Structure formats: structure tokens, C-alpha cells
Short mmCIF file of C-alpha atoms in Angstrom, two decimals:
data_model
loop_
_atom_site.label_atom_id
_atom_site.label_comp_id
_atom_site.label_asym_id
_atom_site.label_seq_id
_atom_site.Cartn_x
_atom_site.Cartn_y
_atom_site.Cartn_z
CA UNK A 1 -5.86 -62.47 -18.56
CA UNK A 2 -9.63 -62.55 -17.98
CA UNK A 3 -9.13 -60.39 -14.95
CA UNK A 4 -7.21 -57.82 -17.03
CA UNK A 5 -9.92 -57.68 -19.70
CA UNK A 6 -12.59 -57.35 -17.08
CA UNK A 7 -10.71 -54.45 -15.56
CA UNK A 8 -10.11 -52.65 -18.83
CA UNK A 9 -13.73 -51.88 -19.85
CA UNK A 10 -14.76 -50.22 -16.58
CA UNK A 11 -11.76 -47.90 -16.75
CA UNK A 12 -12.85 -46.48 -20.10
CA UNK A 13 -16.32 -45.28 -19.05
CA UNK A 14 -14.93 -44.27 -15.67
CA UNK A 15 -12.69 -41.74 -17.36
CA UNK A 16 -15.14 -38.88 -18.01
CA UNK A 17 -16.42 -38.79 -14.42
CA UNK A 18 -12.85 -38.74 -13.15
CA UNK A 19 -12.07 -35.82 -15.43
CA UNK A 20 -15.13 -34.05 -14.14
CA UNK A 21 -13.89 -34.71 -10.64
CA UNK A 22 -10.71 -32.76 -11.43
CA UNK A 23 -12.46 -29.45 -10.80
CA UNK A 24 -15.04 -30.58 -8.31
CA UNK A 25 -14.73 -27.60 -6.04
CA UNK A 26 -15.62 -24.56 -8.15
CA UNK A 27 -18.60 -23.81 -5.90
CA UNK A 28 -17.69 -22.42 -2.50
CA UNK A 29 -19.46 -25.03 -0.41
CA UNK A 30 -17.81 -27.85 -2.35
CA UNK A 31 -14.45 -26.14 -2.01
CA UNK A 32 -14.91 -25.58 1.73
CA UNK A 33 -15.88 -29.22 2.14
CA UNK A 34 -12.78 -30.30 0.21
CA UNK A 35 -10.49 -28.13 2.33
CA UNK A 36 -12.16 -29.30 5.53
CA UNK A 37 -11.79 -32.94 4.51
CA UNK A 38 -8.11 -32.38 3.64
CA UNK A 39 -7.53 -30.62 6.97
CA UNK A 40 -9.05 -33.55 8.88
CA UNK A 41 -6.95 -36.12 7.00
CA UNK A 42 -3.58 -34.93 8.18
CA UNK A 43 -0.81 -35.40 5.72
CA UNK A 44 -0.29 -31.64 5.70
CA UNK A 45 2.82 -29.95 6.92
CA UNK A 46 2.70 -28.38 10.36
CA UNK A 47 5.85 -26.45 9.50
CA UNK A 48 4.01 -24.85 6.58
CA UNK A 49 1.15 -23.89 8.91
CA UNK A 50 3.60 -22.18 11.24
CA UNK A 51 5.36 -20.49 8.34
CA UNK A 52 2.11 -19.07 6.91
CA UNK A 53 0.92 -18.06 10.39
CA UNK A 54 4.19 -16.21 10.89
CA UNK A 55 3.98 -14.46 7.52
CA UNK A 56 0.35 -13.43 8.09
CA UNK A 57 1.08 -12.14 11.58
CA UNK A 58 4.26 -10.38 10.55
CA UNK A 59 2.68 -8.69 7.55
CA UNK A 60 -0.61 -7.74 9.20
CA UNK A 61 0.51 -6.60 12.64
CA UNK A 62 1.72 -3.16 11.59
CA UNK A 63 -1.29 -2.28 9.36
CA UNK A 64 -3.69 -3.52 12.07
CA UNK A 65 -2.09 -1.46 14.83
CA UNK A 66 -1.55 1.57 12.61
CA UNK A 67 -5.26 1.69 11.80
CA UNK A 68 -6.70 0.54 15.13
CA UNK A 69 -4.85 3.10 17.26
CA UNK A 70 -6.24 6.10 15.29
CA UNK A 71 -9.69 4.53 15.47
CA UNK A 72 -9.40 4.34 19.26
CA UNK A 73 -8.30 7.98 19.24
CA UNK A 74 -11.41 8.89 17.20
CA UNK A 75 -13.59 7.17 19.81
CA UNK A 76 -11.74 9.13 22.48
CA UNK A 77 -12.37 12.46 20.72
CA UNK A 78 -16.05 11.80 19.95
CA UNK A 79 -16.79 10.02 23.21
CA UNK A 80 -15.38 12.78 25.41
CA UNK A 81 -17.39 15.35 23.45
CA UNK A 82 -20.65 13.44 23.74
CA UNK A 83 -20.29 12.29 27.34
CA UNK A 84 -19.54 15.93 28.24
CA UNK A 85 -23.24 16.58 27.57
CA UNK A 86 -24.19 14.16 30.33
CA UNK A 87 -21.26 14.92 32.63
CA UNK A 88 -20.43 11.24 32.47
CA UNK A 89 -16.76 11.12 31.47
CA UNK A 90 -16.12 8.15 33.66
CA UNK A 91 -18.27 6.01 31.36
CA UNK A 92 -15.89 6.64 28.45
CA UNK A 93 -13.35 3.91 29.07
CA UNK A 94 -15.98 1.31 29.88
CA UNK A 95 -18.12 1.99 26.81
CA UNK A 96 -15.04 2.23 24.63
CA UNK A 97 -13.60 -1.06 25.86
CA UNK A 98 -16.98 -2.69 25.28
CA UNK A 99 -17.27 -1.42 21.70
CA UNK A 100 -13.64 -2.03 20.78
CA UNK A 101 -13.46 -5.56 22.19
CA UNK A 102 -16.85 -6.76 21.01
CA UNK A 103 -17.13 -5.11 17.64
CA UNK A 104 -14.46 -2.85 16.22
CA UNK A 105 -11.34 -4.90 16.88
CA UNK A 106 -12.67 -8.10 15.28
CA UNK A 107 -14.16 -6.29 12.27
CA UNK A 108 -11.30 -3.87 11.55
CA UNK A 109 -8.65 -6.54 12.12
CA UNK A 110 -10.27 -9.00 9.79
CA UNK A 111 -10.91 -6.35 7.12
CA UNK A 112 -7.20 -5.51 7.20
CA UNK A 113 -6.17 -9.18 7.28
CA UNK A 114 -8.40 -9.70 4.23
CA UNK A 115 -6.82 -6.71 2.50
CA UNK A 116 -3.24 -7.66 3.33
CA UNK A 117 -2.94 -11.43 3.73
CA UNK A 118 -6.12 -12.54 1.97
CA UNK A 119 -5.30 -10.65 -1.20
CA UNK A 120 -1.72 -11.95 -1.02
CA UNK A 121 -2.99 -15.54 -0.77
CA UNK A 122 -5.30 -15.01 -3.74
CA UNK A 123 -2.47 -13.48 -5.77
CA UNK A 124 0.00 -16.26 -4.85
CA UNK A 125 -2.39 -19.09 -5.65
CA UNK A 126 -3.62 -17.30 -8.78
CA UNK A 127 -0.04 -16.98 -10.05
CA UNK A 128 0.58 -20.65 -9.18
CA UNK A 129 -2.55 -21.65 -11.09
CA UNK A 130 -1.46 -19.53 -14.05
CA UNK A 131 2.03 -21.03 -14.15
CA UNK A 132 0.54 -24.53 -13.78
CA UNK A 133 2.41 -25.04 -10.53
CA UNK A 134 -0.76 -26.39 -8.93
CA UNK A 135 -1.09 -28.94 -11.72
CA UNK A 136 2.58 -29.83 -11.28
CA UNK A 137 1.96 -30.44 -7.58
CA UNK A 138 -0.94 -32.74 -8.43
CA UNK A 139 1.16 -34.59 -11.04
CA UNK A 140 3.73 -35.32 -8.32
CA UNK A 141 0.93 -37.09 -6.43
CA UNK A 142 0.75 -34.34 -3.83
CA UNK A 143 -2.77 -33.02 -3.27
CA UNK A 144 -2.50 -29.27 -3.98
CA UNK A 145 -5.25 -28.61 -1.46
CA UNK A 146 -3.44 -30.32 1.41
CA UNK A 147 -0.08 -28.85 0.47
CA UNK A 148 -0.92 -25.28 -0.62
CA UNK A 149 -4.36 -24.46 0.78
CA UNK A 150 -4.77 -26.16 4.16
CA UNK A 151 -1.62 -24.61 5.74
CA UNK A 152 -2.71 -21.15 4.60
CA UNK A 153 -6.23 -21.51 6.01
CA UNK A 154 -5.01 -22.97 9.30
CA UNK A 155 -2.24 -20.39 9.63
CA UNK A 156 -4.73 -17.58 9.16
CA UNK A 157 -7.17 -19.18 11.60
CA UNK A 158 -4.38 -19.33 14.19
CA UNK A 159 -3.21 -15.76 13.81
CA UNK A 160 -6.41 -13.72 13.34
CA UNK A 161 -7.67 -14.17 16.95
CA UNK A 162 -4.26 -13.13 18.27
CA UNK A 163 -4.25 -10.06 16.02
CA UNK A 164 -7.78 -9.25 17.21
CA UNK A 165 -6.62 -9.20 20.82
CA UNK A 166 -3.63 -7.00 19.97
CA UNK A 167 -5.90 -4.68 17.97
CA UNK A 168 -8.22 -4.33 20.96
CA UNK A 169 -5.27 -3.40 23.16
CA UNK A 170 -4.10 -0.89 20.53
CA UNK A 171 -7.55 0.67 20.20
CA UNK A 172 -7.98 1.12 23.94
CA UNK A 173 -4.46 2.56 24.13
CA UNK A 174 -5.36 5.10 21.42
CA UNK A 175 -8.44 6.18 23.35
CA UNK A 176 -6.40 6.36 26.54
CA UNK A 177 -3.85 8.72 24.94
CA UNK A 178 -6.56 11.12 23.72
CA UNK A 179 -8.68 11.02 26.88
CA UNK A 180 -5.89 11.23 29.46
CA UNK A 181 -3.26 13.33 27.73
CA UNK A 182 -5.45 15.27 25.27
CA UNK A 183 -8.60 15.93 27.33
CA UNK A 184 -7.29 15.70 30.87
CA UNK A 185 -9.37 12.79 32.10
CA UNK A 186 -7.71 11.50 35.28
CA UNK A 187 -5.70 8.39 34.56
CA UNK A 188 -7.09 6.46 37.52
CA UNK A 189 -10.67 7.16 36.45
CA UNK A 190 -9.93 5.84 32.96
CA UNK A 191 -8.13 2.75 34.22
CA UNK A 192 -10.69 1.88 36.90
CA UNK A 193 -13.66 1.93 34.54
CA UNK A 194 -12.03 0.14 31.61
CA UNK A 195 -13.11 -3.26 32.86
CA UNK A 196 -16.39 -2.04 34.38
CA UNK A 197 -18.68 -3.21 31.58
CA UNK A 198 -16.79 -6.13 30.07
CA UNK A 199 -16.63 -9.70 31.29
CA UNK A 200 -14.58 -12.74 30.42
CA UNK A 201 -17.32 -13.70 28.00
CA UNK A 202 -16.61 -10.60 25.88
CA UNK A 203 -12.96 -11.54 25.47
CA UNK A 204 -13.92 -15.05 24.41
CA UNK A 205 -16.52 -13.64 22.02
CA UNK A 206 -13.92 -11.35 20.47
CA UNK A 207 -11.47 -14.21 19.94
CA UNK A 208 -14.20 -16.48 18.55
CA UNK A 209 -15.18 -13.76 16.08
CA UNK A 210 -11.53 -13.46 15.06
CA UNK A 211 -11.34 -17.23 14.55
CA UNK A 212 -14.50 -17.35 12.43
CA UNK A 213 -13.41 -14.42 10.27
CA UNK A 214 -9.90 -15.87 9.92
CA UNK A 215 -11.30 -19.16 8.61
CA UNK A 216 -13.64 -17.25 6.29
CA UNK A 217 -10.86 -15.09 4.86
CA UNK A 218 -8.56 -18.10 4.45
CA UNK A 219 -11.22 -20.10 2.62
CA UNK A 220 -12.46 -17.25 0.39
CA UNK A 221 -9.02 -16.01 -0.62
CA UNK A 222 -7.63 -19.44 -1.45
CA UNK A 223 -10.89 -20.32 -3.22
CA UNK A 224 -10.67 -17.31 -5.55
CA UNK A 225 -6.95 -17.86 -6.14
CA UNK A 226 -7.21 -21.63 -6.60
CA UNK A 227 -9.92 -21.27 -9.24
CA UNK A 228 -8.66 -18.16 -10.99
CA UNK A 229 -8.25 -18.25 -14.74
CA UNK A 230 -7.37 -15.94 -17.59
CA UNK A 231 -3.83 -14.63 -17.28
CA UNK A 232 -2.70 -11.58 -15.36
CA UNK A 233 -6.23 -10.11 -15.44
CA UNK A 234 -7.44 -13.29 -13.78
CA UNK A 235 -5.04 -12.75 -10.89
CA UNK A 236 -6.21 -9.16 -10.53
CA UNK A 237 -9.83 -10.28 -10.61
CA UNK A 238 -9.14 -12.95 -7.97
CA UNK A 239 -7.67 -10.33 -5.64
CA UNK A 240 -10.55 -7.94 -6.26
CA UNK A 241 -13.19 -10.66 -5.66
CA UNK A 242 -11.40 -11.81 -2.52
CA UNK A 243 -11.43 -8.43 -0.85
CA UNK A 244 -15.03 -7.63 -1.77
CA UNK A 245 -16.43 -11.04 -0.80
CA UNK A 246 -14.43 -11.07 2.45
CA UNK A 247 -15.53 -7.60 3.60
CA UNK A 248 -19.20 -8.25 2.87
CA UNK A 249 -19.22 -11.71 4.46
CA UNK A 250 -17.38 -10.42 7.53
CA UNK A 251 -20.06 -7.76 8.05
CA UNK A 252 -22.88 -10.25 7.50
CA UNK A 253 -21.29 -12.82 9.83
CA UNK A 254 -20.67 -10.07 12.37
CA UNK A 255 -24.36 -9.25 12.47
CA UNK A 256 -25.26 -12.90 12.97
CA UNK A 257 -22.56 -13.52 15.60
CA UNK A 258 -23.38 -10.33 17.50
CA UNK A 259 -27.04 -11.27 17.53
CA UNK A 260 -26.20 -14.74 18.81
CA UNK A 261 -23.66 -13.63 21.40
CA UNK A 262 -24.99 -10.37 22.77
CA UNK A 263 -28.76 -10.27 22.39
CA UNK A 264 -29.75 -13.81 23.35
CA UNK A 265 -31.36 -14.72 26.66
CA UNK A 266 -28.02 -16.00 27.95
CA UNK A 267 -26.07 -12.85 27.04
CA UNK A 268 -23.93 -11.63 29.88
CA UNK A 269 -24.17 -7.98 28.79
CA UNK B 1 20.49 -6.23 8.63
CA UNK B 2 20.21 -4.83 5.13
CA UNK B 3 16.56 -5.86 5.01
CA UNK B 4 15.84 -4.14 8.31
CA UNK B 5 17.73 -1.04 7.23
CA UNK B 6 15.96 -1.15 3.86
CA UNK B 7 12.43 -0.86 5.23
CA UNK B 8 12.48 2.83 6.22
CA UNK B 9 14.38 3.68 3.05
CA UNK B 10 11.86 1.83 0.91
CA UNK B 11 9.00 3.46 2.80
CA UNK B 12 10.43 6.92 2.19
CA UNK B 13 11.10 6.08 -1.45
CA UNK B 14 7.45 5.01 -1.84
CA UNK B 15 6.14 8.17 -0.18
CA UNK B 16 8.40 10.31 -2.34
CA UNK B 17 7.36 8.39 -5.44
CA UNK B 18 3.70 8.92 -4.55
CA UNK B 19 4.22 12.66 -4.07
CA UNK B 20 6.00 12.91 -7.42
CA UNK B 21 3.22 10.87 -9.00
CA UNK B 22 0.42 13.15 -7.78
CA UNK B 23 2.40 16.20 -8.87
CA UNK B 24 2.95 14.69 -12.34
CA UNK B 25 -0.77 13.89 -12.54
CA UNK B 26 -1.82 17.43 -11.72
CA UNK B 27 0.76 18.95 -14.09
CA UNK B 28 -0.12 16.58 -16.95
CA UNK B 29 -3.84 17.22 -16.51
CA UNK B 30 -3.31 20.99 -16.59
CA UNK B 31 -1.10 20.72 -19.65
CA UNK B 32 -3.13 18.22 -21.66
CA UNK B 33 -6.62 19.16 -20.56
CA UNK B 34 -9.22 16.93 -18.96
CA UNK B 35 -11.02 14.16 -20.81
CA UNK B 36 -14.59 15.06 -19.85
CA UNK B 37 -16.21 12.12 -21.61
CA UNK B 38 -13.83 9.64 -19.96
CA UNK B 39 -14.43 11.28 -16.57
CA UNK B 40 -18.19 10.95 -16.87
CA UNK B 41 -17.87 7.36 -18.05
CA UNK B 42 -15.63 6.47 -15.10
CA UNK B 43 -17.99 8.23 -12.69
CA UNK B 44 -20.91 6.22 -14.08
CA UNK B 45 -19.00 2.93 -14.00
CA UNK B 46 -17.64 3.47 -10.50
CA UNK B 47 -20.92 4.67 -9.06
CA UNK B 48 -23.08 1.97 -10.58
CA UNK B 49 -20.67 -0.91 -9.95
CA UNK B 50 -19.96 -0.01 -6.34
CA UNK B 51 -23.55 0.71 -5.38
CA UNK B 52 -24.91 -2.84 -4.78
CA UNK B 53 -21.92 -3.89 -2.66
CA UNK B 54 -21.91 -0.58 -0.84
CA UNK B 55 -25.61 -0.77 0.05
CA UNK B 56 -25.27 -4.40 1.20
CA UNK B 57 -22.38 -3.37 3.41
CA UNK B 58 -24.21 -0.33 4.76
CA UNK B 59 -27.25 -2.43 5.68
CA UNK B 60 -25.13 -4.72 7.82
CA UNK B 61 -23.17 -1.85 9.35
CA UNK B 62 -26.49 -0.37 10.46
CA UNK B 63 -27.67 -3.63 11.98
CA UNK B 64 -24.41 -4.05 13.89
CA UNK B 65 -24.55 -0.48 15.19
CA UNK B 66 -28.03 -1.07 16.54
CA UNK B 67 -27.15 -4.33 18.23
CA UNK B 68 -23.97 -3.02 19.85
CA UNK B 69 -25.53 0.30 20.88
CA UNK B 70 -28.40 -1.58 22.45
CA UNK B 71 -26.10 -4.03 24.24
CA UNK B 72 -23.86 -1.21 25.51
CA UNK B 73 -26.63 1.03 26.80
CA UNK B 74 -28.76 -1.79 28.21
CA UNK B 75 -26.18 -2.26 30.97
CA UNK B 76 -26.81 1.37 31.94
CA UNK B 77 -30.56 0.98 31.69
CA UNK B 78 -30.86 3.42 28.81
CA UNK B 79 -32.02 1.39 25.80
CA UNK B 80 -33.50 4.41 24.08
CA UNK B 81 -30.09 6.02 23.68
CA UNK B 82 -29.40 3.45 20.96
CA UNK B 83 -30.87 5.95 18.47
CA UNK B 84 -28.36 8.57 19.55
CA UNK B 85 -25.55 6.04 19.30
CA UNK B 86 -26.56 5.04 15.77
CA UNK B 87 -26.80 8.67 14.67
CA UNK B 88 -23.50 9.81 16.17
CA UNK B 89 -21.27 6.78 15.62
CA UNK B 90 -22.79 5.86 12.28
CA UNK B 91 -23.02 9.22 10.55
CA UNK B 92 -19.83 10.73 11.91
CA UNK B 93 -17.35 7.85 11.82
CA UNK B 94 -18.31 4.34 10.87
CA UNK B 95 -20.27 4.88 7.67
CA UNK B 96 -17.83 7.22 5.88
CA UNK B 97 -14.89 5.02 6.85
CA UNK B 98 -16.51 1.78 5.77
CA UNK B 99 -17.80 3.38 2.56
CA UNK B 100 -14.20 4.37 1.83
CA UNK B 101 -12.97 0.85 2.62
CA UNK B 102 -15.61 -0.71 0.42
CA UNK B 103 -14.95 1.60 -2.55
CA UNK B 104 -11.24 0.86 -2.04
CA UNK B 105 -11.95 -2.87 -2.05
CA UNK B 106 -14.14 -2.72 -5.13
CA UNK B 107 -12.97 0.18 -7.28
CA UNK B 108 -9.45 0.71 -5.96
CA UNK B 109 -8.35 -2.87 -6.55
CA UNK B 110 -10.02 -2.78 -9.95
CA UNK B 111 -8.18 0.39 -11.00
CA UNK B 112 -4.90 -0.95 -9.69
CA UNK B 113 -5.29 -4.31 -11.41
CA UNK B 114 -6.33 -2.69 -14.71
CA UNK B 115 -3.33 -0.37 -14.73
CA UNK B 116 -0.93 -3.12 -13.65
CA UNK B 117 -2.22 -5.38 -16.43
CA UNK B 118 -1.77 -2.52 -18.92
CA UNK B 119 1.77 -2.09 -17.61
CA UNK B 120 2.40 -5.85 -17.97
CA UNK B 121 1.11 -5.87 -21.52
CA UNK B 122 3.16 -2.76 -22.34
CA UNK B 123 0.03 -0.84 -23.27
CA UNK B 124 1.20 2.10 -21.17
CA UNK B 125 4.48 2.23 -23.06
CA UNK B 126 2.41 2.09 -26.25
CA UNK B 127 0.40 5.12 -25.08
CA UNK B 128 3.59 7.04 -24.42
CA UNK B 129 4.94 6.10 -27.83
CA UNK B 130 1.76 7.56 -29.35
CA UNK B 131 2.45 10.79 -27.42
CA UNK B 132 -0.62 10.25 -25.22
CA UNK B 133 0.13 11.19 -21.64
CA UNK B 134 -0.89 8.22 -19.46
CA UNK B 135 -1.53 10.41 -16.42
CA UNK B 136 -3.96 12.70 -18.22
CA UNK B 137 -5.51 9.80 -20.12
CA UNK B 138 -5.82 7.16 -17.39
CA UNK B 139 -5.45 8.64 -13.90
CA UNK B 140 -7.17 12.03 -14.02
CA UNK B 141 -10.54 10.71 -15.30
CA UNK B 142 -10.61 8.00 -12.63
CA UNK B 143 -9.67 10.45 -9.88
CA UNK B 144 -12.32 12.98 -10.85
CA UNK B 145 -14.85 10.24 -11.50
CA UNK B 146 -14.48 8.89 -7.96
CA UNK B 147 -14.52 12.37 -6.45
CA UNK B 148 -17.73 13.13 -8.35
CA UNK B 149 -19.62 10.05 -7.14
CA UNK B 150 -18.29 9.77 -3.58
CA UNK B 151 -20.71 12.34 -2.07
CA UNK B 152 -23.70 10.50 -3.49
CA UNK B 153 -22.33 7.12 -2.41
CA UNK B 154 -21.64 8.40 1.11
CA UNK B 155 -25.13 9.83 1.53
CA UNK B 156 -26.72 6.61 0.22
CA UNK B 157 -24.58 4.62 2.66
CA UNK B 158 -25.75 6.77 5.55
CA UNK B 159 -29.38 6.39 4.49
CA UNK B 160 -29.15 2.61 4.10
CA UNK B 161 -27.34 2.20 7.43
CA UNK B 162 -29.86 4.29 9.34
CA UNK B 163 -32.78 2.49 7.68
CA UNK B 164 -31.43 -0.95 8.58
CA UNK B 165 -30.51 0.21 12.09
CA UNK B 166 -34.11 1.37 12.53
CA UNK B 167 -35.44 -1.95 11.27
CA UNK B 168 -33.27 -3.96 13.69
CA UNK B 169 -33.97 -1.66 16.64
CA UNK B 170 -37.72 -1.72 16.12
CA UNK B 171 -38.33 -5.32 15.05
CA UNK B 172 -35.50 -7.25 16.68
CA UNK B 173 -34.77 -5.23 19.82
CA UNK B 174 -38.24 -3.80 20.55
CA UNK B 175 -37.25 -0.15 20.78
CA UNK B 176 -40.11 2.33 20.48
CA UNK B 177 -40.03 3.53 16.83
CA UNK B 178 -41.01 7.13 17.59
CA UNK B 179 -38.44 7.45 20.32
CA UNK B 180 -35.75 5.91 18.10
CA UNK B 181 -36.57 8.30 15.24
CA UNK B 182 -36.48 11.32 17.54
CA UNK B 183 -33.10 10.35 19.00
CA UNK B 184 -31.67 9.73 15.52
CA UNK B 185 -32.81 12.97 13.92
CA UNK B 186 -32.16 15.16 16.97
CA UNK B 187 -28.52 14.10 16.88
CA UNK B 188 -27.71 14.52 13.19
CA UNK B 189 -26.85 18.05 12.20
CA UNK B 190 -26.43 19.10 8.59
CA UNK B 191 -22.78 19.80 9.41
CA UNK B 192 -22.30 16.13 10.38
CA UNK B 193 -23.54 15.00 6.98
CA UNK B 194 -21.31 17.63 5.37
CA UNK B 195 -18.26 16.35 7.21
CA UNK B 196 -19.16 12.77 6.28
CA UNK B 197 -19.34 13.82 2.62
CA UNK B 198 -16.02 15.65 2.93
CA UNK B 199 -14.47 12.50 4.38
CA UNK B 200 -15.92 10.49 1.50
CA UNK B 201 -14.42 12.86 -1.07
CA UNK B 202 -11.00 12.78 0.63
CA UNK B 203 -11.08 8.98 0.80
CA UNK B 204 -12.07 8.88 -2.88
CA UNK B 205 -9.08 11.04 -3.84
CA UNK B 206 -6.77 8.80 -1.77
CA UNK B 207 -8.24 5.65 -3.35
CA UNK B 208 -7.80 6.88 -6.93
CA UNK B 209 -4.28 8.28 -6.55
CA UNK B 210 -2.86 5.47 -4.39
CA UNK B 211 -4.26 2.67 -6.53
CA UNK B 212 -3.17 4.55 -9.66
CA UNK B 213 0.32 4.96 -8.25
CA UNK B 214 0.73 1.29 -7.28
CA UNK B 215 -0.84 0.18 -10.57
CA UNK B 216 1.44 2.28 -12.77
CA UNK B 217 4.59 1.40 -10.83
CA UNK B 218 3.83 -2.34 -10.61
CA UNK B 219 6.32 -5.01 -11.58
CA UNK B 220 5.43 -6.96 -14.70
CA UNK B 221 3.83 -10.36 -14.77
CA UNK B 222 0.95 -11.86 -12.82
CA UNK B 223 2.82 -11.76 -9.49
CA UNK B 224 3.45 -8.06 -10.05
CA UNK B 225 -0.27 -7.46 -10.63
CA UNK B 226 -1.17 -9.34 -7.46
CA UNK B 227 1.48 -7.64 -5.37
CA UNK B 228 0.59 -4.15 -6.61
CA UNK B 229 -3.10 -4.70 -5.81
CA UNK B 230 -2.24 -6.05 -2.37
CA UNK B 231 -0.01 -3.08 -1.54
CA UNK B 232 -2.54 -0.58 -2.86
CA UNK B 233 -5.44 -1.83 -0.76
CA UNK B 234 -3.43 -1.96 2.45
CA UNK B 235 -1.96 1.50 1.89
CA UNK B 236 -5.45 2.89 1.17
CA UNK B 237 -6.96 1.36 4.31
CA UNK B 238 -4.22 2.66 6.57
CA UNK B 239 -4.15 6.16 5.04
CA UNK B 240 -7.96 6.41 5.19
CA UNK B 241 -8.08 5.52 8.90
CA UNK B 242 -5.40 8.10 9.70
CA UNK B 243 -7.07 10.74 7.55
CA UNK B 244 -10.33 9.95 9.35
CA UNK B 245 -8.68 10.71 12.67
CA UNK B 246 -7.22 13.98 11.39
CA UNK B 247 -10.54 15.19 9.98
CA UNK B 248 -12.37 14.20 13.17
CA UNK B 249 -9.77 15.85 15.38
CA UNK B 250 -10.08 19.11 13.42
CA UNK B 251 -13.84 19.09 12.79
CA UNK B 252 -15.06 17.97 16.25
CA UNK B 253 -12.57 19.83 18.39
#
């Protein structure tokens, strides 16, 4: 009996802080910390990770290729025209591979992943928030972050580097079509110089960029969706915020990562 | 099997629906007249709301151009060509395309979500009941508003990108400022800026009509709003990149 009465009073004042702890992650850093902690404490479903990775890859592959190939073709058109001035056609494939692998493939891929999969994540979680499905998950003693958020973030982190690599291949293929079939650059000259300026380091850098942007998109989109409010408009606003925040943070991160990777004393370039 | 067979059919149905939608828009606007006040309001709202995000984006595009141009040409021992690279790649391709993507992300999703919410709340049906044509009332002002502000937004993007590229090249990468400026301005012709503006206007028209189409044809309910916005932004990005290639292939033959 005395033990029960001594337990009862602390529970009453402890109630308000616990209620405040219900929405502890409205700020991005707190949310990212919460997701990271949930990801490190592993009751999350690996099958869900694979499922989300599959959906992201399946949905994004076509948009990524369909926009990266024309971009490679643009580089082919402009590059041939400009290098004509110097009589240095053979530099085209090398410079193009360098730009596509280091810069364009990671940025364009992640912008499209943000537009396609990121906005879908925000809309899904926003609708789940609106229909109180997230609260229902929590009531069933399942942490909504470990069940709904962590698999999405990890799935996106898995797939974005792979999409980046495929986008780079698509971009170089687009340039190859224009240069070889459109402008009559000899095929051997194009092929021989493609790998002239890039090293293994550039491929790693490209994949690392894809990984960083994938994690960013996963965190931002689920953050906006998880904390959306205010009916159907709220879902629309979550999607809008997701795309804008993702694109701007990708460009900012890209500047920082490029500075770190390609201008430092240890840069291989 | 049915799903796989349904994809091309659904794609064609969407393209056909979009064509019918733009035709209806043009016809309704001609028949009902243009709402000038609404157009100017939309132009103001779109221009002012997109500007901060657009300039932020342009600044970082410029910095990235400088860094990559420098890294690419350093291997050939020609650092100073970074100015030429910034001028050609930035003004001709990257800045118009990313300005289009950013306006799509900011304004396009907003238009689409607004219209889808109006559809969900049956406000569009209410307009039709009141004999107000939703195309002339809602779509045409947004389309013309975007088309009006896109040239200004594109030029500001170019200016911000070149300014930030200069800052990075001079302060971070130690390129000679005079040399950099000469290479930049020797390689930008007025025609390049004109083509960039033309691209911006085309992207603006795509953004307004595609997001309007997906917004007005959205399914009801919050999932419908989310899905319509998602489809709109992806369609805009892909169409803009393809349009960019077509314009480049014709203009820089």
C-alpha cells in the first residue's frame, strides 16, 4: 500500500512533461535525432526497407533516365560546338564524363527523387497523420517512427546512390548518341577519352553524394509529412515544403561536398 | 498483365486529357475574356514568393559551376577558362533549367495543391454552378501571371548565379578577377540571354498548364491532393528537361 501511494503522486506531475514529449520532434534536428536513434535501435522491419527501396527505385528510374539522357544530349550539342573553337573534340567525352559523374548526375537524380518519391512520402505520411493512422500505430505500442519513417529513410538511402550511377550512365549515353551519331565524332575517340579525366575517387564521390542526398530527402520528406496538420491543405503544404526544402538543401550540400571533395589539398582531380 | 498493358494506355489518356485541357483553357479564355486584375495579382504573388528561394538556389548553382569548372579545367592546366565555363554552361543551360525546376517546386506544387483542394471541397463545382468558367477564372490568370514574371525571374537567376560564381572563383579559388570577368562577358551574347528568357517563358507555360491540369483532374480527399501534386511536379520536371533539349538543339545548331 505505501509503495502504491508513493508511486501515485509522482505520476501526476510527470504527466505534463510526458504530454509535451508526445511531439518532441517538431524541429528538424530533434526529428533527425529521433529517426537516427530509432534506426540504431533495430526493431524495424527489413522487409519494409526493401519494399520502400523497391518502390522508390521503380518509380524514380524512368523519370531519372528520361531527364538525364536529354541533359547528356544537351552537353553533347553545346560541348561539340564550343570545343570546335579549339579544335579539341577529343576532350568532349572526358569533360562530359567528369561533369556528369561529379555534379549533374547526383544533383539531377536527387532533385527528381525529391520530386517523385520525396513528395509521395510527404503525401502518404501527411494523409496518415490526417486520418490519425500514426496515432493508431502509437496506441498499438508500435513506435510510428520505427515502423513508418525509418524504413522509408533507409530505403531511399539505399536506392539513391544506385539511381545516381544509372543516371550517370544515361547521361554519358545521351552525349555519346549526339556526338557520335549526330556530329560524326569517331566512336573510338569518344570511348577512349571517356575515362581520361576521371578516377575511382570520382565514382565514390558520386555515390557518396547520392547517399547524402538520399538521407536528406528521406528525412525532410518524412519530417514534413509526419508533422503536417490542417486537412487536405496541410497535405498539399507538406508536399510543397518538401520539394522546396529538398532542392535548396541539395544545392547547398552540393556546394559544400564539392568543395570538400574536389578542391581540397588531397583532391585527385 | 493488365497493369503492364494499362501503363501506355493511361499515359496516352493523360496526354490526350492534357491537350484537351489546354484547348479548353484557350477557348474559355477567348470566350469569357481575361481577368486582368487576377492576372496581375497572380504575377505579383508568384514573382514575389518565388524570388527568395530562386535567388538562394541561383547563388549555390553559381558556386557549384565555379568549383566544377575549375576542377575540370585544372587538369588541363587552364584555370582561367572557368569564366568561360560559367558563362556558357550557366547562362545557356543550367540556370534556365534550374529556375524552371525551382518555380515548378514552389509555384507549380502550390497551384496544383490549391486547385486539388478546391476540387476536394467542391468549390470548383460551385463555380460551375454559378456559371463562372473555372478555366477562365482560375487557370488563365495563373498561366499569364507566370509567363509575365518568368523573364524577370530568369534574368535575376542568371545575375545571382554569375555574381556568386565570381565570388567563389575570386575568393575561394584564387582566379584573377579581371581575367574571370573578361572570360564571362566575352562569352555571353545577347542572343544567349534571349534564349534563356525564351526557355524560362516556355517552362513557365508548362508549369502553369501541367499543374493546373493535374490539380483540376485530381481525385478527392487528402491522398488525391498529395498524388496530384506528386504527379504534377514529376511531369513538369521531365517535360522541362526534354523541352530544354529541343530548344538547345534548334537554337545552337
